[in-house]
Short mmCIF file of C-alpha atoms (C1' of nucleotides) in Angstrom, two decimals:
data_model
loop_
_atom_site.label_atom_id
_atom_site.label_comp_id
_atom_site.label_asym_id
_atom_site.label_seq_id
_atom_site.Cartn_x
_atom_site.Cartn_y
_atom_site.Cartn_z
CA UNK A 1 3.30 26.55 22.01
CA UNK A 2 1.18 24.58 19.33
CA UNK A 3 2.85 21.71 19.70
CA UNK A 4 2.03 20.59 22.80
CA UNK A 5 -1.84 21.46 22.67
CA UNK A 6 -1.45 19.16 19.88
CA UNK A 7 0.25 16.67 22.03
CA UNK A 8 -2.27 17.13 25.06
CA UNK A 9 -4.92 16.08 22.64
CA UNK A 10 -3.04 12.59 21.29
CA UNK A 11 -2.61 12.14 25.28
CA UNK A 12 -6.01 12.31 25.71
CA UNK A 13 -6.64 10.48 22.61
CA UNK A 14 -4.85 7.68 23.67
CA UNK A 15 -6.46 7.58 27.52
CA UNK A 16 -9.95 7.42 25.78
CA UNK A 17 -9.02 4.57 24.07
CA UNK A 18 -7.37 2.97 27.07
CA UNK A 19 -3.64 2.45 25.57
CA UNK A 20 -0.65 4.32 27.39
CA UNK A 21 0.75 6.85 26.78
CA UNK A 22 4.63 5.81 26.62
CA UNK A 23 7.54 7.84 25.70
CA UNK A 24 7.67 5.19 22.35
CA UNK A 25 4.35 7.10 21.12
CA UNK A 26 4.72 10.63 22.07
CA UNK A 27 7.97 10.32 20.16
CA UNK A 28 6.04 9.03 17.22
CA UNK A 29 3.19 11.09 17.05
CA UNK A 30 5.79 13.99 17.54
CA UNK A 31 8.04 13.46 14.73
CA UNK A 32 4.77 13.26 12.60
CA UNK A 33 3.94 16.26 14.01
CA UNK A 34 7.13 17.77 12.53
CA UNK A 35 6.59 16.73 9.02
CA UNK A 36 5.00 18.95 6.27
CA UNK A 37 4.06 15.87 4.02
CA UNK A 38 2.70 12.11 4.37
CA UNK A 39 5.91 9.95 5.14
CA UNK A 40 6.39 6.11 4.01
CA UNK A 41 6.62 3.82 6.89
CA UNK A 42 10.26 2.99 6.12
CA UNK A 43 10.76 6.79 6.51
CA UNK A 44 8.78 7.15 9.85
CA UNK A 45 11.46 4.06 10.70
CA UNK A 46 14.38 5.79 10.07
CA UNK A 47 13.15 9.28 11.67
CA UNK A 48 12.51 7.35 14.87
CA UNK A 49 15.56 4.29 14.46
CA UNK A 50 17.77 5.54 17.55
CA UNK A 51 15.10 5.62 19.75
CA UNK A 52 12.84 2.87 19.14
CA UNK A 53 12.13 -0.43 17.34
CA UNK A 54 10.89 -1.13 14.10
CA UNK A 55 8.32 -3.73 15.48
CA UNK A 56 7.29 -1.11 17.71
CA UNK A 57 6.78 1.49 14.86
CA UNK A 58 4.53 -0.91 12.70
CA UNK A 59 2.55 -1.72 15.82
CA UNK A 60 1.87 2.00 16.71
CA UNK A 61 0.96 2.91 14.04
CA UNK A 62 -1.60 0.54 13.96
CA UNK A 63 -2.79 1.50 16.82
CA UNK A 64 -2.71 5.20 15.94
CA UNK A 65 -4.75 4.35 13.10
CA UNK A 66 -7.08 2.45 15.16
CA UNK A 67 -7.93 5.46 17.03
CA UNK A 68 -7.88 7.63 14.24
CA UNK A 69 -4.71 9.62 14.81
CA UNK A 70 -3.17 8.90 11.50
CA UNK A 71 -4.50 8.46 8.10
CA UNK A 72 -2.95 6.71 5.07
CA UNK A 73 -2.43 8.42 2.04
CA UNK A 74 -2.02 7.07 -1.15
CA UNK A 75 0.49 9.26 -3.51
CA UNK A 76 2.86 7.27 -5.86
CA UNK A 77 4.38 3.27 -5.02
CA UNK A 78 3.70 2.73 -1.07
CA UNK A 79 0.85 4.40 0.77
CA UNK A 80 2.10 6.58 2.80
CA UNK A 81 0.68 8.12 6.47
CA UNK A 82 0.01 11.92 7.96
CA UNK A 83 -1.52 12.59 11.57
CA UNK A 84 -5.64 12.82 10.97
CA UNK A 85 -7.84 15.56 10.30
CA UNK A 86 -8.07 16.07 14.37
CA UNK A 87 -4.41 17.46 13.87
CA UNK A 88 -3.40 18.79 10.64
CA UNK A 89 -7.27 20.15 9.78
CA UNK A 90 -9.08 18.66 6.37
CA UNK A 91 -7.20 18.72 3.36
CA UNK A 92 -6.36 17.20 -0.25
CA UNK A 93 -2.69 16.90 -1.73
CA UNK A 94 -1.48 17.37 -5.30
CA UNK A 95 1.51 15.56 -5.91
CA UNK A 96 3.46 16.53 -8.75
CA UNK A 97 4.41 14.14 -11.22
CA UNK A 98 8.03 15.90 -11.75
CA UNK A 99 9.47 16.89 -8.51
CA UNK A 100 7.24 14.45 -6.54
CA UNK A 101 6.39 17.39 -4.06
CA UNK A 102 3.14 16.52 -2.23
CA UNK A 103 1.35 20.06 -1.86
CA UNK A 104 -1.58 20.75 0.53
CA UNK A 105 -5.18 22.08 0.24
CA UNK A 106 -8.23 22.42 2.35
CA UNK A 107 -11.64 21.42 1.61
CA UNK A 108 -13.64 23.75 -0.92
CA UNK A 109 -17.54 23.76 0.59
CA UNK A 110 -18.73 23.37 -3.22
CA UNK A 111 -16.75 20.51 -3.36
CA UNK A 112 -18.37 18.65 -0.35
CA UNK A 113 -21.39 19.72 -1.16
CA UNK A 114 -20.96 17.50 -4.89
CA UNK A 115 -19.72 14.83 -2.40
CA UNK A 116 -23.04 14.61 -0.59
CA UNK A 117 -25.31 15.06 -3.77
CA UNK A 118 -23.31 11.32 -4.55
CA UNK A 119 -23.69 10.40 -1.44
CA UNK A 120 -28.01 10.40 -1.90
CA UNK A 121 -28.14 8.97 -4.93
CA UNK A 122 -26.25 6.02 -3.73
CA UNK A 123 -27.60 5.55 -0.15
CA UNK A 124 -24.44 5.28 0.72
CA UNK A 125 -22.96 7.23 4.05
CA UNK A 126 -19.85 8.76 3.95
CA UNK A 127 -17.73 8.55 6.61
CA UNK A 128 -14.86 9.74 4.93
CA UNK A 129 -13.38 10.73 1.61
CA UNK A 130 -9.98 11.28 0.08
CA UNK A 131 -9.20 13.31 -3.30
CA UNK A 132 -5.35 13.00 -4.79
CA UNK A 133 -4.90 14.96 -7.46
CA UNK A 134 -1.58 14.30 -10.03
CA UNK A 135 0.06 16.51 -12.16
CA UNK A 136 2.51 19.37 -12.47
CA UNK A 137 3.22 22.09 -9.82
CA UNK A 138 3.15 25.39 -10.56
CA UNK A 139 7.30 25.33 -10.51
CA UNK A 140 7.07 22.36 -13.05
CA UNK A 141 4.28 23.39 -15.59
CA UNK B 1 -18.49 -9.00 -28.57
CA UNK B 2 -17.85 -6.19 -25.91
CA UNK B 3 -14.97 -7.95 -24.15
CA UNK B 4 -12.95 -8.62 -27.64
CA UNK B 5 -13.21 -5.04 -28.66
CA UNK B 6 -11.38 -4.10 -25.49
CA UNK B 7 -9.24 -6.98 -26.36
CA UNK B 8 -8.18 -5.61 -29.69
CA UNK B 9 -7.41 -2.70 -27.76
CA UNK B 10 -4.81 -3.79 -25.68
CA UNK B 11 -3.28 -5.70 -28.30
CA UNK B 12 -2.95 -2.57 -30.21
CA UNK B 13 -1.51 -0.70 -26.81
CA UNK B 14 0.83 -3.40 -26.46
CA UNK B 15 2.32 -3.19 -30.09
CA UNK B 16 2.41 0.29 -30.05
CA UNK B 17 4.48 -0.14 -27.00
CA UNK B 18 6.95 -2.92 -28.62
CA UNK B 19 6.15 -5.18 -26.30
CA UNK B 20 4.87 -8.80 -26.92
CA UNK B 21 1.15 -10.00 -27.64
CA UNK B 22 1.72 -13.16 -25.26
CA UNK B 23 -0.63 -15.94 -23.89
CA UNK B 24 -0.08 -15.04 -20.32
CA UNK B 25 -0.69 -11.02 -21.26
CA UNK B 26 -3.81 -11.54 -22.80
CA UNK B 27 -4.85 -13.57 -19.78
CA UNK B 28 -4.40 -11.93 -17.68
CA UNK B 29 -5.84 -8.55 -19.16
CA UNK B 30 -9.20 -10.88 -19.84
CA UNK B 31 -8.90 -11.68 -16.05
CA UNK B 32 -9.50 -8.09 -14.98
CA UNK B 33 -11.71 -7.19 -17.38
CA UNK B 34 -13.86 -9.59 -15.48
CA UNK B 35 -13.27 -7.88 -12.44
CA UNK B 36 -16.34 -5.69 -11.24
CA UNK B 37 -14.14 -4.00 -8.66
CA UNK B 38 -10.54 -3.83 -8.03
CA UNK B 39 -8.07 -6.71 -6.92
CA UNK B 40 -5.21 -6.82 -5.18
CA UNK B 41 -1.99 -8.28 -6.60
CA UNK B 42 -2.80 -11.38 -4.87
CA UNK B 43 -6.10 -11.87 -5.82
CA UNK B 44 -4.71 -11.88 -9.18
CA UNK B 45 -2.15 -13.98 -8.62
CA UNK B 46 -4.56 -16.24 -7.31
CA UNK B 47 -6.70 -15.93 -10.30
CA UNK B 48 -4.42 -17.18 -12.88
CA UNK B 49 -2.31 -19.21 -10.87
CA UNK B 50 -2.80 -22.85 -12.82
CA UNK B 51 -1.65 -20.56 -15.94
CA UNK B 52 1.21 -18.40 -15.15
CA UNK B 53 3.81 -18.03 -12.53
CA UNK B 54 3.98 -15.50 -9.79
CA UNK B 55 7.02 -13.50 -11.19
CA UNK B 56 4.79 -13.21 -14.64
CA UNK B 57 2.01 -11.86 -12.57
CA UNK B 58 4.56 -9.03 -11.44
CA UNK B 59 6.14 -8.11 -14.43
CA UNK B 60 3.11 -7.87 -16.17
CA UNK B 61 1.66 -5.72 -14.03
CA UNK B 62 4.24 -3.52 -14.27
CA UNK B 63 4.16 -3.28 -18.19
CA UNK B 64 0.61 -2.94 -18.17
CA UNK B 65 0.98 -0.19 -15.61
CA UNK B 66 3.72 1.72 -17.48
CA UNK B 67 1.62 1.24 -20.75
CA UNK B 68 -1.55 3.09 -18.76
CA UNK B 69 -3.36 -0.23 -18.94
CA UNK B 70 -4.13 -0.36 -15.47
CA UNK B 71 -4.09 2.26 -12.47
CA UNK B 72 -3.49 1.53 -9.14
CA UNK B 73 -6.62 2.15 -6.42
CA UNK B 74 -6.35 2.68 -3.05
CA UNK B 75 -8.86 1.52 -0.93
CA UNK B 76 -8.04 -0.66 2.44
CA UNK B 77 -4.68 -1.89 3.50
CA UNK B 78 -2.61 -2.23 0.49
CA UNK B 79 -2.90 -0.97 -3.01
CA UNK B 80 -5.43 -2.45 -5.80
CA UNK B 81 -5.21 -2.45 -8.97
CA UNK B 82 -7.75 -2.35 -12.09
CA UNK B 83 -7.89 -1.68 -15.97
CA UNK B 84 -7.38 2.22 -17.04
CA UNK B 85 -9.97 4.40 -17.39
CA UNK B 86 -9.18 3.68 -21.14
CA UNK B 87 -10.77 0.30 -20.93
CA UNK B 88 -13.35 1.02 -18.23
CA UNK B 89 -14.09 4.89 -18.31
CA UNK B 90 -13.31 7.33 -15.51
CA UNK B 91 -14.69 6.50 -12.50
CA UNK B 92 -13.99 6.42 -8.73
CA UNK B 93 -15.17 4.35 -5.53
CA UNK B 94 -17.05 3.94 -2.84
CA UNK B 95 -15.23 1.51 -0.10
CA UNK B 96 -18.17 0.47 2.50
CA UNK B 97 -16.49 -0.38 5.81
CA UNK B 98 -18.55 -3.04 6.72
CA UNK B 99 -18.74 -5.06 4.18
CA UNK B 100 -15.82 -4.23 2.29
CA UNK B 101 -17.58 -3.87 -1.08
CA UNK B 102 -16.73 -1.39 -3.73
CA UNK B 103 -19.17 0.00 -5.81
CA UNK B 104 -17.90 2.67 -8.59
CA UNK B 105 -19.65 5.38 -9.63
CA UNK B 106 -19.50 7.72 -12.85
CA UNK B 107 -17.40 11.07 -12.41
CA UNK B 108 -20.21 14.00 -11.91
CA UNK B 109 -18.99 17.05 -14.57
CA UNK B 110 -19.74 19.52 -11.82
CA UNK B 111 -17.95 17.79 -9.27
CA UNK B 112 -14.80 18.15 -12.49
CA UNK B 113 -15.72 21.98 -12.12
CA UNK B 114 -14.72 22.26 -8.72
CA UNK B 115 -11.56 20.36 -9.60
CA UNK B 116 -10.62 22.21 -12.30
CA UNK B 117 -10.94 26.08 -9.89
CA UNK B 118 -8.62 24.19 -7.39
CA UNK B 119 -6.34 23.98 -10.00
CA UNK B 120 -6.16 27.12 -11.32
CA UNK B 121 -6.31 28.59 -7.99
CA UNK B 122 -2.88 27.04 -7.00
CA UNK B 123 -1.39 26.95 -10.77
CA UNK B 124 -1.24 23.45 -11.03
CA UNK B 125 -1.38 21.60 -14.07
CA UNK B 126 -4.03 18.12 -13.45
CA UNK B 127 -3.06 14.96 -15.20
CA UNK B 128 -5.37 12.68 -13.07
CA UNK B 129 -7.23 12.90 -9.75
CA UNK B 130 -9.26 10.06 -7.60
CA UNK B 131 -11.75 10.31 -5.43
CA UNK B 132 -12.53 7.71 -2.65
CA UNK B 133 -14.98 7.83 -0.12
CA UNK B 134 -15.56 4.90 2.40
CA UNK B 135 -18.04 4.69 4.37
CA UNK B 136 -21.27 2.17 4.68
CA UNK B 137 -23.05 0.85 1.73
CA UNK B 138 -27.08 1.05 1.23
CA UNK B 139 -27.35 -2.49 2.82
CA UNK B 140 -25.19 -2.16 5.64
CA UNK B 141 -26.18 1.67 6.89
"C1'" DC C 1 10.99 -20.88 -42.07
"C1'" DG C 2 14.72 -19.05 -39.26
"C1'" DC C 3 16.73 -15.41 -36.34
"C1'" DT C 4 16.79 -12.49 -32.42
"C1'" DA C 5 15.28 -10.09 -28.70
"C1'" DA C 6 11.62 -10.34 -25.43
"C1'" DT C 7 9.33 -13.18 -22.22
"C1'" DT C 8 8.73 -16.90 -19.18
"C1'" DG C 9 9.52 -20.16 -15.15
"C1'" DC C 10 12.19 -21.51 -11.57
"C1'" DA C 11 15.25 -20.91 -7.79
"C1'" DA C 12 17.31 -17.83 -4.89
"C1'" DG C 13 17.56 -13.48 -2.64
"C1'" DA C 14 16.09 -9.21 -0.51
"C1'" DA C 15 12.73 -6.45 1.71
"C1'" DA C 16 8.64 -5.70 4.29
"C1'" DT C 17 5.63 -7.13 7.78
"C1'" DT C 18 4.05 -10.23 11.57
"C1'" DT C 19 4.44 -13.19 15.61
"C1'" DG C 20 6.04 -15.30 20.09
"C1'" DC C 21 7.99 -14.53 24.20
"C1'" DA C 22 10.58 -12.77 28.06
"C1'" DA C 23 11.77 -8.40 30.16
"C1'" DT C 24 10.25 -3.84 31.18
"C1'" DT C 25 7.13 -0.10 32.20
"C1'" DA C 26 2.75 2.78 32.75
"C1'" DC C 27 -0.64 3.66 35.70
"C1'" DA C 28 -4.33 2.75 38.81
"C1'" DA C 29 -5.62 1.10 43.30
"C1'" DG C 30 -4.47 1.05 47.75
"C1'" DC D 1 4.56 6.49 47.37
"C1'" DT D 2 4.62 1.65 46.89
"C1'" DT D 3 2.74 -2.46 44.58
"C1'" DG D 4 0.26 -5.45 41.28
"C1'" DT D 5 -1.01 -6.23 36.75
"C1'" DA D 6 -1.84 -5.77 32.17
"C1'" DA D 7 0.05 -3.33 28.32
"C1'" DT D 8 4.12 -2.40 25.84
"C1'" DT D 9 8.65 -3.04 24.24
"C1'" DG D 10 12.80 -5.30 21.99
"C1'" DC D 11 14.74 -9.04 20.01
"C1'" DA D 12 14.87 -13.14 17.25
"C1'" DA D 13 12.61 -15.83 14.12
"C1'" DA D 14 9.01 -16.73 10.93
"C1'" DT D 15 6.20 -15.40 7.18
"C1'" DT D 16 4.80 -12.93 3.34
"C1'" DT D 17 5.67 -9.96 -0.43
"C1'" DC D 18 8.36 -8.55 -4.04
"C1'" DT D 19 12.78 -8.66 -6.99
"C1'" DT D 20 16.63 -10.58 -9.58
"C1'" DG D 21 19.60 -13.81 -12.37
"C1'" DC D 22 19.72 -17.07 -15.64
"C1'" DA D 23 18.65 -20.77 -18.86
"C1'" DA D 24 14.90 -22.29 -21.78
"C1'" DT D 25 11.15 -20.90 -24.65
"C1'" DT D 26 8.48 -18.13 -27.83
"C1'" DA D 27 6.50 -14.01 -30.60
"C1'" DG D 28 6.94 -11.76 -34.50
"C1'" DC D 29 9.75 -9.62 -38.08
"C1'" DG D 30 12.20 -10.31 -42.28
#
DNA sequence: CGCTAATTGCAAGAAATTTGCAATTACAAG
DNA sequence: CTTGTAATTGCAAATTTCTTGCAATTAGCG
């Protein structure tokens, strides 16, 4: 199944990196796996509560951000955090104002393409960029 | 003067808002019109600490933020905060990594033209968007 | 100028996050 | 397959961040 190509790769993720690969992560990085949308970390807590301590979460996590297997996103009060681009593929979200679903969309190549233009005339280099858009869905509008 | 204009401003968003034109409210919206780039809530806290207490700092922000004074920007670890795009025009950020600078830059009306076909193309109404990109500034690439 | 509701400061409380440390466990080397 | 060792975990406590209650003060309307 998908999954556990999915999983494979975080193993070898984590190996790279030289951290172990306990039964404390896989569980993580699973249950992240599972979710359609970015989760709080009080939510990723209580997903995960029966089988592993809060200290433990916050620390992961860090470490799965250190090695670039989650990413924050930042959609209403909290930021909240989604496995990386490696596993869920490039996207945006739209969160909608009313029902406060966070909906999904890839990467249009026009739109990189304005990314780089401002990415010249700045000297800056991008290593990564995040667009949130807010407003109403199309069950809401 | 530039600053008093925006001044006037607020005073008027506040009113129209019934809430109070106080000492501690026009303080600290003069404190992040300073600002070049966004704080965090304890930056500010720190800024006007000799003038107003913590819990001010807090509530204020929270008016200000349900009057659309100020907008919440995400860049690092927790959540920033800076004056609407009513008070300092629509913008977004670049984050640089290394040095942790942000420098804003002007929203590009063809880079608005991609974000308006995503919309239509998944029938959702846009109230706002943000773009952040982090990567590594002109002097530290 | 005086009234009233909004705002403030302070103290206390709750929630979120971090740290120290002893016990446990992954995993690599033999 | 054992063994050694450093990484990881859980728990308790500390710290930091944010919220709430309440009495005292103040803005702004009449």
């Amino acid at each position: 199944m998908n999954e556990t190509k999915q999983l494979q790769q975080f193993k070898e993720l984590l190996k790279r990196n030289k951290y172990k690969n306990t039964p404390e992560r896989r569980l993580l990085f699973e249950t992240m796996l599972r979710q359609s949308s970015p989760c709080s970390i009080q939510e990723l807590i209580d997903l995960v509560k029966n089988s592993m301590n809060e200290t433990t979460v916050y620390r992961n996590l860090e470490t799965f951000e250190e090695i670039g297997a989650v990413t924050r996103v930042y959609s209403g009060w909290r930021y909240k955090l989604e496995l990386s681009d490696m596993f869920r593929g490039h996207h945006h979200h739209m969160t909608c104002r009313n029902c406060g679903d966070v909906i999904s969309f890839d990467e249009q190549p026009s739109l990189l393409a304005e990314l780089h233009k401002i990415e010249q005339k700045h000297g800056f280099t991008m290593q990564s960029h995040s667009l949130e858009l807010e407003g109403l869905c199309s069950n809401c509008c």
